[in-house]
Structures are given as C-alpha cells and as structure tokens.
Amino acid sequence: MREIGIGLIGTGFMGKTHAIGYSAAAAIFPGCPRAVLRVVSDINQPAAQAMARQFGFQSWNTDWRSLLADPSIEVVSITTPNVMHHEMALAAIAAGKHVHCEKPLAPNAAQAREMMEAAERAGCVTQVGFNYIKNPLLKLAREMIAAGELGEITNFRGIHAEDYMADPQTPYSWRLDPAGGGGAVADLGSHIIGMARFLLGPLSAVNAELETVIKTRPEAPGANARRDVLVDDIARLGLRFAAGFGGSIEANWMASGRKMQLGFEVSGSKGSLVFTQERLNELLHYRAGAAGFVRIESGPAHPPYGLFCVAPGHQLGFNDLKTIEMAEFLMAIDGGPRQGPDFREAWEIQKIIDTAIASSREKRWMEID
Ligand code: NAD
C-alpha cells in the first residue's frame, strides 16, 4: 500500500482533527494511501509532545521549518492561526510538499492568490479545510439542484452562527487580530460562502454590513486592561449570484445559544432544500404542491456514508467529514481526482470576503472581481 508521510503544524482544535482524519482515512476508504504520521510541530512544546504520543507521530518539534527539509514528509498540514498560513504554505510549496491548509486560506485575497499561483506553478496538490461540504447530503443537495429538482432557483439564504465570542469578557485572541483578516466574516463566513458556491456556483456582487458589537475585550485571559476590537462580530451580506438570482448570508460569532448553526435554505420554482449542520444527517426537501417538507436521512445510499457504517440513520459526525476530506486529498496525491476545495477555490472565497469588507466600508454594492 502506498504510504504518504505527514508533517502537521499545530496541535489545537484543527490539529487534532487533521490527525484523526489522516489516521482513519485508509481504514475507511479502500484504495486510499496510508498516511504515516511522521512529525508534529507546535510552538507549545508540551502540546507537540503530547500529540506525538497520543497519535503515534514518529517525532515532534517546536520549529515548523524543520519539516521542510525532511524527505520522508510529502504533505504539510497547516493548522495554525490565519496570519501564519501564507508564510508556511509558501515555504512548504517551495520545499516540494503537497499542502493542506486550514480556512480561511489567507488574511486577504492578494496573499491567497500568491499561494494559489505558487502551488499551481509547482504542481502540488492543495486542499483547504472546508470540511462541511464533504457531507454526503451536501453532495446530494448539489446534485438535486443541478438536476433541476428545485426548478429555477429564486433565492439562497445562508447562515453560519455560533456563540464563542458572545461574552464581552472573552479575551483577545488570534481570531481578533486584524493582521489575520476579517472577524466573523472570515472565520465563519468563509464556510457558508464556500457552501453557497459549492451548491450554486459563483457570486457576482455583494453588499455587506459588518458590525463590531463588542468594541473592547480583555487583552489577555483574566486581564483588567482592555484592547480595541478592530474586526467584525456580525456580518450581514446581500448577494447576487452569477446565475442571476439573489440571496443573503449572516456570519455571526456571538449568536447566543448557537454552537454550530451552519446552514442554508435554497428556494426554487419547483421546491426547496433546507440544511443545518446542527442536524447534519438530514436534508429537508419540499416539492411544490406537497403538504410539507420530506426528511431525507443520511445512509449508505449517499456515498461515502456506507464506508463508515452499513446501516442507515446511524449518523456521521464532524470528524467523519474531515476523514472524507483527508481521504480525498490523499487519493488525489496518489493520482486520483482532485476534488478540492483547493487553493484556487479558497482564493475565490477570499475575494468575496475582501469584497464584503470593502462594501461595508463604502456602504454600497460591489462587484466581485
Ligand atoms: P487553535 O488556537 O486551537 O490552534 C492553533 C495551534 O497553532 C496551537 O496549537 C498553537 O500553539 C499553534 N501555533 C501557533 N503558532 C505556531 C507556530 N509558529 N508554529 C507551530 N505551531 C503554532 O486554533 P484552531 O481553532 O485549531 O484554528 C487553527 C486554524 O484552523 C485557523 O486557520 C482556523 O480558522 C481553522 N479552523 C478551521 C475549522 C474547520 O471547521 N475547518 C474549525 C476551527 C478552526
């Protein structure tokens, strides 16, 4: 079986999710190369050491650059704060590695473009962590829309709302660093913008209002001193799609009570589809004239669900979506189809985020370049 050496940078929320996905991919997907967990790197030494022990990485270190010179590493996985993605990805590409980078790809479209161009010049396989669209039911939704089951599309209503920044006492962190790009519009908005594009194709224009609701936060955990917040807490976007219809998106990281409200409603002349990640194993379908929505439950009829479990209704989870993403990435490196989202798609998403920020500043509709 083909083996692919992995170098992982970062051991936080996403670092762990990547390690789980790589570890499970070949066991779930027949024909998928085996990911060999070679080296994990984190500036936090105990965290790097603990992750190496827990997942069986062959070694750990605190200097991510040392991964680049290691010929046993074919893939570099970047799970650090956004502001670091550009430097790390460019260095990994220059060292001849394939690169998985978490979303948003970069703080702005200019950096994302540089990363995309470097990757395409080098011919390396890239993947960006838009894991939620790996849900088999999202693939089904896209197929239903493409097959005309909703008729002519009239509207897209999307949301990604969580509440991890709702408390004004939640301290300043890398997510609030303007050098890393937008606030909620980038952190959460990137997922729902990517999902809108996945389902319905390119957007042509945006009119956004970005709002910073909590103007200052403790500068560190437990600190009395407060620091100004310069990024948005809530972003409200009006959208025009290239296909001619309109829509809207809310990205909100202070929606009290919401832990993972990533979802959409797509309406058309013959029906509509409703999805929320809060109930990721179901898709609601309304056919015009019917009494109400029909619930489609995830099962082996929706590949690759059946590779995880032979029984319908037993449900996939968050880490399963990451496993699908990692398996597709590893298989693409092995010559399989490149299913993305790759750096080019992440650049397209970043352009929309940049345009939303500019539109909010200028208080007008703006075309997406
Ligand atoms: P986190 O704060 O939990 O983890 C970041 C890790 O990077 C920490 O372990 C930190 O010590 C490490 N780090 C910082 N600087 C480093 C350096 N110079 N070298 C090596 N390691 C360094 O953050 P997170 O929530 O895992 O987010 C990381 C990235 O993943 C962000 O880009 C974020 O937007 C993205 N993310 C994606 C999803 C998703 O669903 N795909 C979910 C959450 C976060």
PDB file of N, CA and C in Angstrom, residues 110-207:
ATOM      1  N   ALA A 110      -5.050  38.892  -1.913  1.00  0.00           N
ATOM      2  CA  ALA A 110      -3.738  39.038  -2.560  1.00  0.00           C
ATOM      3  C   ALA A 110      -2.794  37.924  -2.091  1.00  0.00           C
ATOM      4  N   GLN A 111      -2.785  37.665  -0.791  1.00  0.00           N
ATOM      5  CA  GLN A 111      -1.930  36.587  -0.282  1.00  0.00           C
ATOM      6  C   GLN A 111      -2.437  35.222  -0.745  1.00  0.00           C
ATOM      7  N   ALA A 112      -3.761  35.070  -0.752  1.00  0.00           N
ATOM      8  CA  ALA A 112      -4.332  33.790  -1.195  1.00  0.00           C
ATOM      9  C   ALA A 112      -3.946  33.521  -2.650  1.00  0.00           C
ATOM     10  N   ARG A 113      -3.968  34.577  -3.452  1.00  0.00           N
ATOM     11  CA  ARG A 113      -3.614  34.419  -4.863  1.00  0.00           C
ATOM     12  C   ARG A 113      -2.151  33.990  -5.024  1.00  0.00           C
ATOM     13  N   GLU A 114      -1.295  34.622  -4.243  1.00  0.00           N
ATOM     14  CA  GLU A 114       0.133  34.258  -4.295  1.00  0.00           C
ATOM     15  C   GLU A 114       0.318  32.774  -3.950  1.00  0.00           C
ATOM     16  N   MET A 115      -0.416  32.320  -2.938  1.00  0.00           N
ATOM     17  CA  MET A 115      -0.315  30.911  -2.523  1.00  0.00           C
ATOM     18  C   MET A 115      -0.837  29.994  -3.627  1.00  0.00           C
ATOM     19  N   MET A 116      -1.965  30.385  -4.221  1.00  0.00           N
ATOM     20  CA  MET A 116      -2.565  29.582  -5.283  1.00  0.00           C
ATOM     21  C   MET A 116      -1.625  29.503  -6.480  1.00  0.00           C
ATOM     22  N   GLU A 117      -1.054  30.636  -6.852  1.00  0.00           N
ATOM     23  CA  GLU A 117      -0.176  30.642  -8.027  1.00  0.00           C
ATOM     24  C   GLU A 117       1.088  29.817  -7.768  1.00  0.00           C
ATOM     25  N   ALA A 118       1.644  29.941  -6.579  1.00  0.00           N
ATOM     26  CA  ALA A 118       2.843  29.159  -6.260  1.00  0.00           C
ATOM     27  C   ALA A 118       2.532  27.665  -6.320  1.00  0.00           C
ATOM     28  N   ALA A 119       1.374  27.284  -5.787  1.00  0.00           N
ATOM     29  CA  ALA A 119       1.000  25.864  -5.770  1.00  0.00           C
ATOM     30  C   ALA A 119       0.772  25.355  -7.191  1.00  0.00           C
ATOM     31  N   GLU A 120       0.112  26.155  -8.004  1.00  0.00           N
ATOM     32  CA  GLU A 120      -0.182  25.704  -9.370  1.00  0.00           C
ATOM     33  C   GLU A 120       1.102  25.630 -10.196  1.00  0.00           C
ATOM     34  N   ARG A 121       2.007  26.581  -9.968  1.00  0.00           N
ATOM     35  CA  ARG A 121       3.305  26.531 -10.676  1.00  0.00           C
ATOM     36  C   ARG A 121       4.073  25.267 -10.293  1.00  0.00           C
ATOM     37  N   ALA A 122       4.024  24.934  -9.013  1.00  0.00           N
ATOM     38  CA  ALA A 122       4.781  23.782  -8.514  1.00  0.00           C
ATOM     39  C   ALA A 122       4.071  22.460  -8.834  1.00  0.00           C
ATOM     40  N   GLY A 123       2.800  22.540  -9.184  1.00  0.00           N
ATOM     41  CA  GLY A 123       2.036  21.317  -9.497  1.00  0.00           C
ATOM     42  C   GLY A 123       1.694  20.500  -8.271  1.00  0.00           C
ATOM     43  N   CYS A 124       1.745  21.110  -7.106  1.00  0.00           N
ATOM     44  CA  CYS A 124       1.442  20.323  -5.911  1.00  0.00           C
ATOM     45  C   CYS A 124      -0.073  20.256  -5.685  1.00  0.00           C
ATOM     46  N   VAL A 125      -0.500  19.234  -4.980  1.00  0.00           N
ATOM     47  CA  VAL A 125      -1.922  19.078  -4.652  1.00  0.00           C
ATOM     48  C   VAL A 125      -2.202  19.905  -3.408  1.00  0.00           C
ATOM     49  N   THR A 126      -3.258  20.698  -3.455  1.00  0.00           N
ATOM     50  CA  THR A 126      -3.615  21.505  -2.290  1.00  0.00           C
ATOM     51  C   THR A 126      -5.043  21.185  -1.854  1.00  0.00           C
ATOM     52  N   GLN A 127      -5.293  21.430  -0.588  1.00  0.00           N
ATOM     53  CA  GLN A 127      -6.610  21.196  -0.005  1.00  0.00           C
ATOM     54  C   GLN A 127      -6.814  22.258   1.055  1.00  0.00           C
ATOM     55  N   VAL A 128      -8.025  22.775   1.144  1.00  0.00           N
ATOM     56  CA  VAL A 128      -8.333  23.759   2.187  1.00  0.00           C
ATOM     57  C   VAL A 128      -9.503  23.212   3.005  1.00  0.00           C
ATOM     58  N   GLY A 129      -9.455  23.483   4.323  1.00  0.00           N
ATOM     59  CA  GLY A 129     -10.331  22.780   5.272  1.00  0.00           C
ATOM     60  C   GLY A 129     -11.797  23.182   5.299  1.00  0.00           C
ATOM     61  N   PHE A 130     -12.442  23.173   4.155  1.00  0.00           N
ATOM     62  CA  PHE A 130     -13.892  23.423   4.143  1.00  0.00           C
ATOM     63  C   PHE A 130     -14.623  22.083   4.319  1.00  0.00           C
ATOM     64  N   ASN A 131     -14.438  21.486   5.483  1.00  0.00           N
ATOM     65  CA  ASN A 131     -14.884  20.105   5.728  1.00  0.00           C
ATOM     66  C   ASN A 131     -16.388  19.899   5.613  1.00  0.00           C
ATOM     67  N   TYR A 132     -17.171  20.958   5.896  1.00  0.00           N
ATOM     68  CA  TYR A 132     -18.624  20.748   5.974  1.00  0.00           C
ATOM     69  C   TYR A 132     -19.241  20.370   4.633  1.00  0.00           C
ATOM     70  N   ILE A 133     -18.617  20.795   3.532  1.00  0.00           N
ATOM     71  CA  ILE A 133     -19.181  20.422   2.232  1.00  0.00           C
ATOM     72  C   ILE A 133     -18.837  18.979   1.856  1.00  0.00           C
ATOM     73  N   LYS A 134     -18.086  18.288   2.707  1.00  0.00           N
ATOM     74  CA  LYS A 134     -17.802  16.877   2.460  1.00  0.00           C
ATOM     75  C   LYS A 134     -18.946  15.976   2.922  1.00  0.00           C
ATOM     76  N   ASN A 135     -19.952  16.573   3.516  1.00  0.00           N
ATOM     77  CA  ASN A 135     -21.138  15.825   3.951  1.00  0.00           C
ATOM     78  C   ASN A 135     -21.830  15.206   2.732  1.00  0.00           C
ATOM     79  N   PRO A 136     -22.075  13.892   2.746  1.00  0.00           N
ATOM     80  CA  PRO A 136     -22.740  13.261   1.598  1.00  0.00           C
ATOM     81  C   PRO A 136     -24.071  13.937   1.245  1.00  0.00           C
ATOM     82  N   LEU A 137     -24.758  14.495   2.229  1.00  0.00           N
ATOM     83  CA  LEU A 137     -26.044  15.144   1.932  1.00  0.00           C
ATOM     84  C   LEU A 137     -25.850  16.485   1.208  1.00  0.00           C
ATOM     85  N   LEU A 138     -24.704  17.104   1.371  1.00  0.00           N
ATOM     86  CA  LEU A 138     -24.416  18.332   0.621  1.00  0.00           C
ATOM     87  C   LEU A 138     -24.186  17.997  -0.839  1.00  0.00           C
ATOM     88  N   LYS A 139     -23.521  16.857  -1.055  1.00  0.00           N
ATOM     89  CA  LYS A 139     -23.312  16.385  -2.429  1.00  0.00           C
ATOM     90  C   LYS A 139     -24.664  16.084  -3.071  1.00  0.00           C
ATOM     91  N   LEU A 140     -25.534  15.447  -2.292  1.00  0.00           N
ATOM     92  CA  LEU A 140     -26.886  15.158  -2.790  1.00  0.00           C
ATOM     93  C   LEU A 140     -27.625  16.453  -3.117  1.00  0.00           C
ATOM     94  N   ALA A 141     -27.530  17.432  -2.224  1.00  0.00           N
ATOM     95  CA  ALA A 141     -28.214  18.712  -2.462  1.00  0.00           C
ATOM     96  C   ALA A 141     -27.717  19.342  -3.760  1.00  0.00           C
ATOM     97  N   ARG A 142     -26.407  19.310  -3.951  1.00  0.00           N
ATOM     98  CA  ARG A 142     -25.847  19.896  -5.179  1.00  0.00           C
ATOM     99  C   ARG A 142     -26.371  19.155  -6.414  1.00  0.00           C
ATOM    100  N   GLU A 143     -26.418  17.817  -6.315  1.00  0.00           N
ATOM    101  CA  GLU A 143     -26.903  17.026  -7.461  1.00  0.00           C
ATOM    102  C   GLU A 143     -28.379  17.331  -7.746  1.00  0.00           C
ATOM    103  N   MET A 144     -29.171  17.463  -6.671  1.00  0.00           N
ATOM    104  CA  MET A 144     -30.605  17.745  -6.859  1.00  0.00           C
ATOM    105  C   MET A 144     -30.809  19.107  -7.529  1.00  0.00           C
ATOM    106  N   ILE A 145     -30.014  20.084  -7.097  1.00  0.00           N
ATOM    107  CA  ILE A 145     -30.133  21.428  -7.695  1.00  0.00           C
ATOM    108  C   ILE A 145     -29.725  21.371  -9.162  1.00  0.00           C
ATOM    109  N   ALA A 146     -28.602  20.693  -9.429  1.00  0.00           N
ATOM    110  CA  ALA A 146     -28.108  20.616 -10.818  1.00  0.00           C
ATOM    111  C   ALA A 146     -29.089  19.859 -11.715  1.00  0.00           C
ATOM    112  N   ALA A 147     -29.782  18.893 -11.143  1.00  0.00           N
ATOM    113  CA  ALA A 147     -30.740  18.096 -11.934  1.00  0.00           C
ATOM    114  C   ALA A 147     -32.071  18.830 -12.125  1.00  0.00           C
ATOM    115  N   GLY A 148     -32.183  20.018 -11.561  1.00  0.00           N
ATOM    116  CA  GLY A 148     -33.403  20.815 -11.761  1.00  0.00           C
ATOM    117  C   GLY A 148     -34.546  20.455 -10.835  1.00  0.00           C
ATOM    118  N   GLU A 149     -34.259  19.689  -9.775  1.00  0.00           N
ATOM    119  CA  GLU A 149     -35.355  19.261  -8.894  1.00  0.00           C
ATOM    120  C   GLU A 149     -36.008  20.422  -8.146  1.00  0.00           C
ATOM    121  N   LEU A 150     -35.287  21.533  -8.014  1.00  0.00           N
ATOM    122  CA  LEU A 150     -35.888  22.708  -7.370  1.00  0.00           C
ATOM    123  C   LEU A 150     -36.428  23.692  -8.414  1.00  0.00           C
ATOM    124  N   GLY A 151     -36.323  23.341  -9.682  1.00  0.00           N
ATOM    125  CA  GLY A 151     -36.762  24.254 -10.738  1.00  0.00           C
ATOM    126  C   GLY A 151     -35.780  25.403 -10.870  1.00  0.00           C
ATOM    127  N   GLU A 152     -36.311  26.550 -11.226  1.00  0.00           N
ATOM    128  CA  GLU A 152     -35.455  27.736 -11.361  1.00  0.00           C
ATOM    129  C   GLU A 152     -35.167  28.282  -9.964  1.00  0.00           C
ATOM    130  N   ILE A 153     -33.912  28.466  -9.645  1.00  0.00           N
ATOM    131  CA  ILE A 153     -33.558  28.933  -8.293  1.00  0.00           C
ATOM    132  C   ILE A 153     -33.950  30.403  -8.145  1.00  0.00           C
ATOM    133  N   THR A 154     -34.578  30.708  -7.006  1.00  0.00           N
ATOM    134  CA  THR A 154     -35.025  32.092  -6.772  1.00  0.00           C
ATOM    135  C   THR A 154     -34.298  32.763  -5.610  1.00  0.00           C
ATOM    136  N   ASN A 155     -33.769  31.957  -4.674  1.00  0.00           N
ATOM    137  CA  ASN A 155     -33.135  32.595  -3.511  1.00  0.00           C
ATOM    138  C   ASN A 155     -32.235  31.618  -2.746  1.00  0.00           C
ATOM    139  N   PHE A 156     -31.161  32.158  -2.174  1.00  0.00           N
ATOM    140  CA  PHE A 156     -30.294  31.410  -1.248  1.00  0.00           C
ATOM    141  C   PHE A 156     -30.234  32.179   0.057  1.00  0.00           C
ATOM    142  N   ARG A 157     -30.537  31.498   1.157  1.00  0.00           N
ATOM    143  CA  ARG A 157     -30.422  32.129   2.472  1.00  0.00           C
ATOM    144  C   ARG A 157     -29.453  31.287   3.295  1.00  0.00           C
ATOM    145  N   GLY A 158     -28.316  31.867   3.632  1.00  0.00           N
ATOM    146  CA  GLY A 158     -27.295  31.084   4.325  1.00  0.00           C
ATOM    147  C   GLY A 158     -26.938  31.701   5.663  1.00  0.00           C
ATOM    148  N   ILE A 159     -26.492  30.852   6.567  1.00  0.00           N
ATOM    149  CA  ILE A 159     -26.082  31.356   7.883  1.00  0.00           C
ATOM    150  C   ILE A 159     -24.955  30.501   8.444  1.00  0.00           C
ATOM    151  N   HIS A 160     -24.003  31.161   9.100  1.00  0.00           N
ATOM    152  CA  HIS A 160     -23.097  30.430   9.986  1.00  0.00           C
ATOM    153  C   HIS A 160     -23.010  31.235  11.278  1.00  0.00           C
ATOM    154  N   ALA A 161     -23.699  30.723  12.282  1.00  0.00           N
ATOM    155  CA  ALA A 161     -23.771  31.422  13.564  1.00  0.00           C
ATOM    156  C   ALA A 161     -23.313  30.491  14.686  1.00  0.00           C
ATOM    157  N   GLU A 162     -22.441  31.026  15.539  1.00  0.00           N
ATOM    158  CA  GLU A 162     -22.006  30.328  16.753  1.00  0.00           C
ATOM    159  C   GLU A 162     -21.938  31.391  17.851  1.00  0.00           C
ATOM    160  N   ASP A 163     -21.596  30.980  19.069  1.00  0.00           N
ATOM    161  CA  ASP A 163     -21.616  31.983  20.145  1.00  0.00           C
ATOM    162  C   ASP A 163     -20.331  32.044  20.974  1.00  0.00           C
ATOM    163  N   TYR A 164     -19.204  31.549  20.374  1.00  0.00           N
ATOM    164  CA  TYR A 164     -17.976  31.512  21.179  1.00  0.00           C
ATOM    165  C   TYR A 164     -17.398  32.890  21.482  1.00  0.00           C
ATOM    166  N   MET A 165     -17.924  33.960  20.840  1.00  0.00           N
ATOM    167  CA  MET A 165     -17.446  35.314  21.162  1.00  0.00           C
ATOM    168  C   MET A 165     -18.566  36.169  21.765  1.00  0.00           C
ATOM    169  N   ALA A 166     -19.641  35.561  22.221  1.00  0.00           N
ATOM    170  CA  ALA A 166     -20.792  36.329  22.720  1.00  0.00           C
ATOM    171  C   ALA A 166     -20.484  37.043  24.036  1.00  0.00           C
ATOM    172  N   ASP A 167     -19.630  36.465  24.850  1.00  0.00           N
ATOM    173  CA  ASP A 167     -19.330  37.050  26.162  1.00  0.00           C
ATOM    174  C   ASP A 167     -18.301  38.179  26.010  1.00  0.00           C
ATOM    175  N   PRO A 168     -18.643  39.411  26.446  1.00  0.00           N
ATOM    176  CA  PRO A 168     -17.687  40.532  26.330  1.00  0.00           C
ATOM    177  C   PRO A 168     -16.394  40.294  27.105  1.00  0.00           C
ATOM    178  N   GLN A 169     -16.427  39.328  28.031  1.00  0.00           N
ATOM    179  CA  GLN A 169     -15.215  39.017  28.808  1.00  0.00           C
ATOM    180  C   GLN A 169     -14.329  37.992  28.095  1.00  0.00           C
ATOM    181  N   THR A 170     -14.791  37.446  26.993  1.00  0.00           N
ATOM    182  CA  THR A 170     -13.915  36.537  26.231  1.00  0.00           C
ATOM    183  C   THR A 170     -12.715  37.347  25.753  1.00  0.00           C
ATOM    184  N   PRO A 171     -11.508  36.919  26.107  1.00  0.00           N
ATOM    185  CA  PRO A 171     -10.340  37.774  25.860  1.00  0.00           C
ATOM    186  C   PRO A 171      -9.924  37.821  24.395  1.00  0.00           C
ATOM    187  N   TYR A 172      -9.071  38.796  24.153  1.00  0.00           N
ATOM    188  CA  TYR A 172      -8.459  38.974  22.835  1.00  0.00           C
ATOM    189  C   TYR A 172      -7.707  37.693  22.468  1.00  0.00           C
ATOM    190  N   SER A 173      -7.757  37.319  21.192  1.00  0.00           N
ATOM    191  CA  SER A 173      -7.026  36.135  20.732  1.00  0.00           C
ATOM    192  C   SER A 173      -6.709  36.327  19.256  1.00  0.00           C
ATOM    193  N   TRP A 174      -6.037  35.338  18.677  1.00  0.00           N
ATOM    194  CA  TRP A 174      -5.620  35.486  17.271  1.00  0.00           C
ATOM    195  C   TRP A 174      -6.813  35.695  16.354  1.00  0.00           C
ATOM    196  N   ARG A 175      -8.008  35.222  16.741  1.00  0.00           N
ATOM    197  CA  ARG A 175      -9.171  35.401  15.866  1.00  0.00           C
ATOM    198  C   ARG A 175      -9.562  36.876  15.717  1.00  0.00           C
ATOM    199  N   LEU A 176      -9.081  37.724  16.642  1.00  0.00           N
ATOM    200  CA  LEU A 176      -9.415  39.151  16.599  1.00  0.00           C
ATOM    201  C   LEU A 176      -8.296  39.998  15.992  1.00  0.00           C
ATOM    202  N   ASP A 177      -7.213  39.355  15.611  1.00  0.00           N
ATOM    203  CA  ASP A 177      -6.054  40.089  15.083  1.00  0.00           C
ATOM    204  C   ASP A 177      -6.353  40.519  13.647  1.00  0.00           C
ATOM    205  N   PRO A 178      -6.468  41.836  13.406  1.00  0.00           N
ATOM    206  CA  PRO A 178      -6.803  42.273  12.043  1.00  0.00           C
ATOM    207  C   PRO A 178      -5.739  41.878  11.014  1.00  0.00           C
ATOM    208  N   ALA A 179      -4.520  41.616  11.476  1.00  0.00           N
ATOM    209  CA  ALA A 179      -3.490  41.157  10.537  1.00  0.00           C
ATOM    210  C   ALA A 179      -3.853  39.798   9.946  1.00  0.00           C
ATOM    211  N   GLY A 180      -4.740  39.085  10.640  1.00  0.00           N
ATOM    212  CA  GLY A 180      -5.169  37.766  10.160  1.00  0.00           C
ATOM    213  C   GLY A 180      -6.374  37.841   9.238  1.00  0.00           C
ATOM    214  N   GLY A 181      -6.871  39.063   8.997  1.00  0.00           N
ATOM    215  CA  GLY A 181      -8.021  39.215   8.091  1.00  0.00           C
ATOM    216  C   GLY A 181      -9.263  39.631   8.850  1.00  0.00           C
ATOM    217  N   GLY A 182     -10.435  39.327   8.288  1.00  0.00           N
ATOM    218  CA  GLY A 182     -11.704  39.721   8.887  1.00  0.00           C
ATOM    219  C   GLY A 182     -11.990  38.957  10.163  1.00  0.00           C
ATOM    220  N   GLY A 183     -13.089  39.323  10.837  1.00  0.00           N
ATOM    221  CA  GLY A 183     -13.524  38.614  12.035  1.00  0.00           C
ATOM    222  C   GLY A 183     -14.453  37.483  11.644  1.00  0.00           C
ATOM    223  N   ALA A 184     -15.724  37.620  12.085  1.00  0.00           N
ATOM    224  CA  ALA A 184     -16.701  36.562  11.790  1.00  0.00           C
ATOM    225  C   ALA A 184     -16.857  36.350  10.288  1.00  0.00           C
ATOM    226  N   VAL A 185     -16.710  37.418   9.512  1.00  0.00           N
ATOM    227  CA  VAL A 185     -16.914  37.273   8.063  1.00  0.00           C
ATOM    228  C   VAL A 185     -15.901  36.304   7.458  1.00  0.00           C
ATOM    229  N   ALA A 186     -14.703  36.244   8.042  1.00  0.00           N
ATOM    230  CA  ALA A 186     -13.686  35.332   7.523  1.00  0.00           C
ATOM    231  C   ALA A 186     -13.733  33.990   8.247  1.00  0.00           C
ATOM    232  N   ASP A 187     -13.859  34.045   9.575  1.00  0.00           N
ATOM    233  CA  ASP A 187     -13.785  32.821  10.374  1.00  0.00           C
ATOM    234  C   ASP A 187     -14.962  31.891  10.055  1.00  0.00           C
ATOM    235  N   LEU A 188     -16.167  32.449  10.067  1.00  0.00           N
ATOM    236  CA  LEU A 188     -17.368  31.658   9.801  1.00  0.00           C
ATOM    237  C   LEU A 188     -17.901  31.897   8.385  1.00  0.00           C
ATOM    238  N   GLY A 189     -17.835  33.168   7.962  1.00  0.00           N
ATOM    239  CA  GLY A 189     -18.363  33.498   6.634  1.00  0.00           C
ATOM    240  C   GLY A 189     -17.722  32.668   5.535  1.00  0.00           C
ATOM    241  N   SER A 190     -16.425  32.366   5.690  1.00  0.00           N
ATOM    242  CA  SER A 190     -15.750  31.585   4.638  1.00  0.00           C
ATOM    243  C   SER A 190     -16.447  30.240   4.420  1.00  0.00           C
ATOM    244  N   HIS A 191     -16.918  29.617   5.493  1.00  0.00           N
ATOM    245  CA  HIS A 191     -17.592  28.308   5.344  1.00  0.00           C
ATOM    246  C   HIS A 191     -18.901  28.438   4.566  1.00  0.00           C
ATOM    247  N   ILE A 192     -19.726  29.427   4.930  1.00  0.00           N
ATOM    248  CA  ILE A 192     -21.039  29.492   4.282  1.00  0.00           C
ATOM    249  C   ILE A 192     -20.920  30.071   2.868  1.00  0.00           C
ATOM    250  N   ILE A 193     -19.931  30.934   2.651  1.00  0.00           N
ATOM    251  CA  ILE A 193     -19.689  31.412   1.274  1.00  0.00           C
ATOM    252  C   ILE A 193     -19.233  30.228   0.407  1.00  0.00           C
ATOM    253  N   GLY A 194     -18.331  29.423   0.950  1.00  0.00           N
ATOM    254  CA  GLY A 194     -17.873  28.247   0.211  1.00  0.00           C
ATOM    255  C   GLY A 194     -19.015  27.285  -0.083  1.00  0.00           C
ATOM    256  N   MET A 195     -19.915  27.151   0.888  1.00  0.00           N
ATOM    257  CA  MET A 195     -21.056  26.244   0.708  1.00  0.00           C
ATOM    258  C   MET A 195     -22.000  26.788  -0.375  1.00  0.00           C
ATOM    259  N   ALA A 196     -22.204  28.105  -0.368  1.00  0.00           N
ATOM    260  CA  ALA A 196     -23.063  28.720  -1.392  1.00  0.00           C
ATOM    261  C   ALA A 196     -22.479  28.473  -2.780  1.00  0.00           C
ATOM    262  N   ARG A 197     -21.183  28.647  -2.904  1.00  0.00           N
ATOM    263  CA  ARG A 197     -20.534  28.414  -4.208  1.00  0.00           C
ATOM    264  C   ARG A 197     -20.597  26.944  -4.595  1.00  0.00           C
ATOM    265  N   PHE A 198     -20.422  26.068  -3.612  1.00  0.00           N
ATOM    266  CA  PHE A 198     -20.467  24.625  -3.877  1.00  0.00           C
ATOM    267  C   PHE A 198     -21.835  24.223  -4.440  1.00  0.00           C
ATOM    268  N   LEU A 199     -22.885  24.821  -3.880  1.00  0.00           N
ATOM    269  CA  LEU A 199     -24.244  24.435  -4.287  1.00  0.00           C
ATOM    270  C   LEU A 199     -24.687  25.145  -5.564  1.00  0.00           C
ATOM    271  N   LEU A 200     -24.310  26.418  -5.704  1.00  0.00           N
ATOM    272  CA  LEU A 200     -24.984  27.262  -6.698  1.00  0.00           C
ATOM    273  C   LEU A 200     -24.044  28.000  -7.639  1.00  0.00           C
ATOM    274  N   GLY A 201     -22.760  27.814  -7.498  1.00  0.00           N
ATOM    275  CA  GLY A 201     -21.819  28.445  -8.418  1.00  0.00           C
ATOM    276  C   GLY A 201     -21.395  29.829  -7.968  1.00  0.00           C
ATOM    277  N   PRO A 202     -20.707  30.551  -8.862  1.00  0.00           N
ATOM    278  CA  PRO A 202     -20.065  31.816  -8.483  1.00  0.00           C
ATOM    279  C   PRO A 202     -21.037  32.909  -8.078  1.00  0.00           C
ATOM    280  N   LEU A 203     -20.539  33.814  -7.261  1.00  0.00           N
ATOM    281  CA  LEU A 203     -21.279  35.032  -6.912  1.00  0.00           C
ATOM    282  C   LEU A 203     -20.760  36.172  -7.778  1.00  0.00           C
ATOM    283  N   SER A 204     -21.618  37.146  -8.042  1.00  0.00           N
ATOM    284  CA  SER A 204     -21.173  38.255  -8.879  1.00  0.00           C
ATOM    285  C   SER A 204     -21.045  39.562  -8.100  1.00  0.00           C
ATOM    286  N   ALA A 205     -21.833  39.730  -7.041  1.00  0.00           N
ATOM    287  CA  ALA A 205     -21.780  41.004  -6.306  1.00  0.00           C
ATOM    288  C   ALA A 205     -22.214  40.805  -4.863  1.00  0.00           C
ATOM    289  N   VAL A 206     -21.777  41.730  -4.014  1.00  0.00           N
ATOM    290  CA  VAL A 206     -22.103  41.638  -2.600  1.00  0.00           C
ATOM    291  C   VAL A 206     -22.326  43.043  -2.038  1.00  0.00           C
ATOM    292  N   ASN A 207     -23.260  43.122  -1.092  1.00  0.00           N
ATOM    293  CA  ASN A 207     -23.493  44.379  -0.368  1.00  0.00           C
ATOM    294  C   ASN A 207     -23.525  44.017   1.106  1.00  0.00           C
TER     295      ASN A 207
END
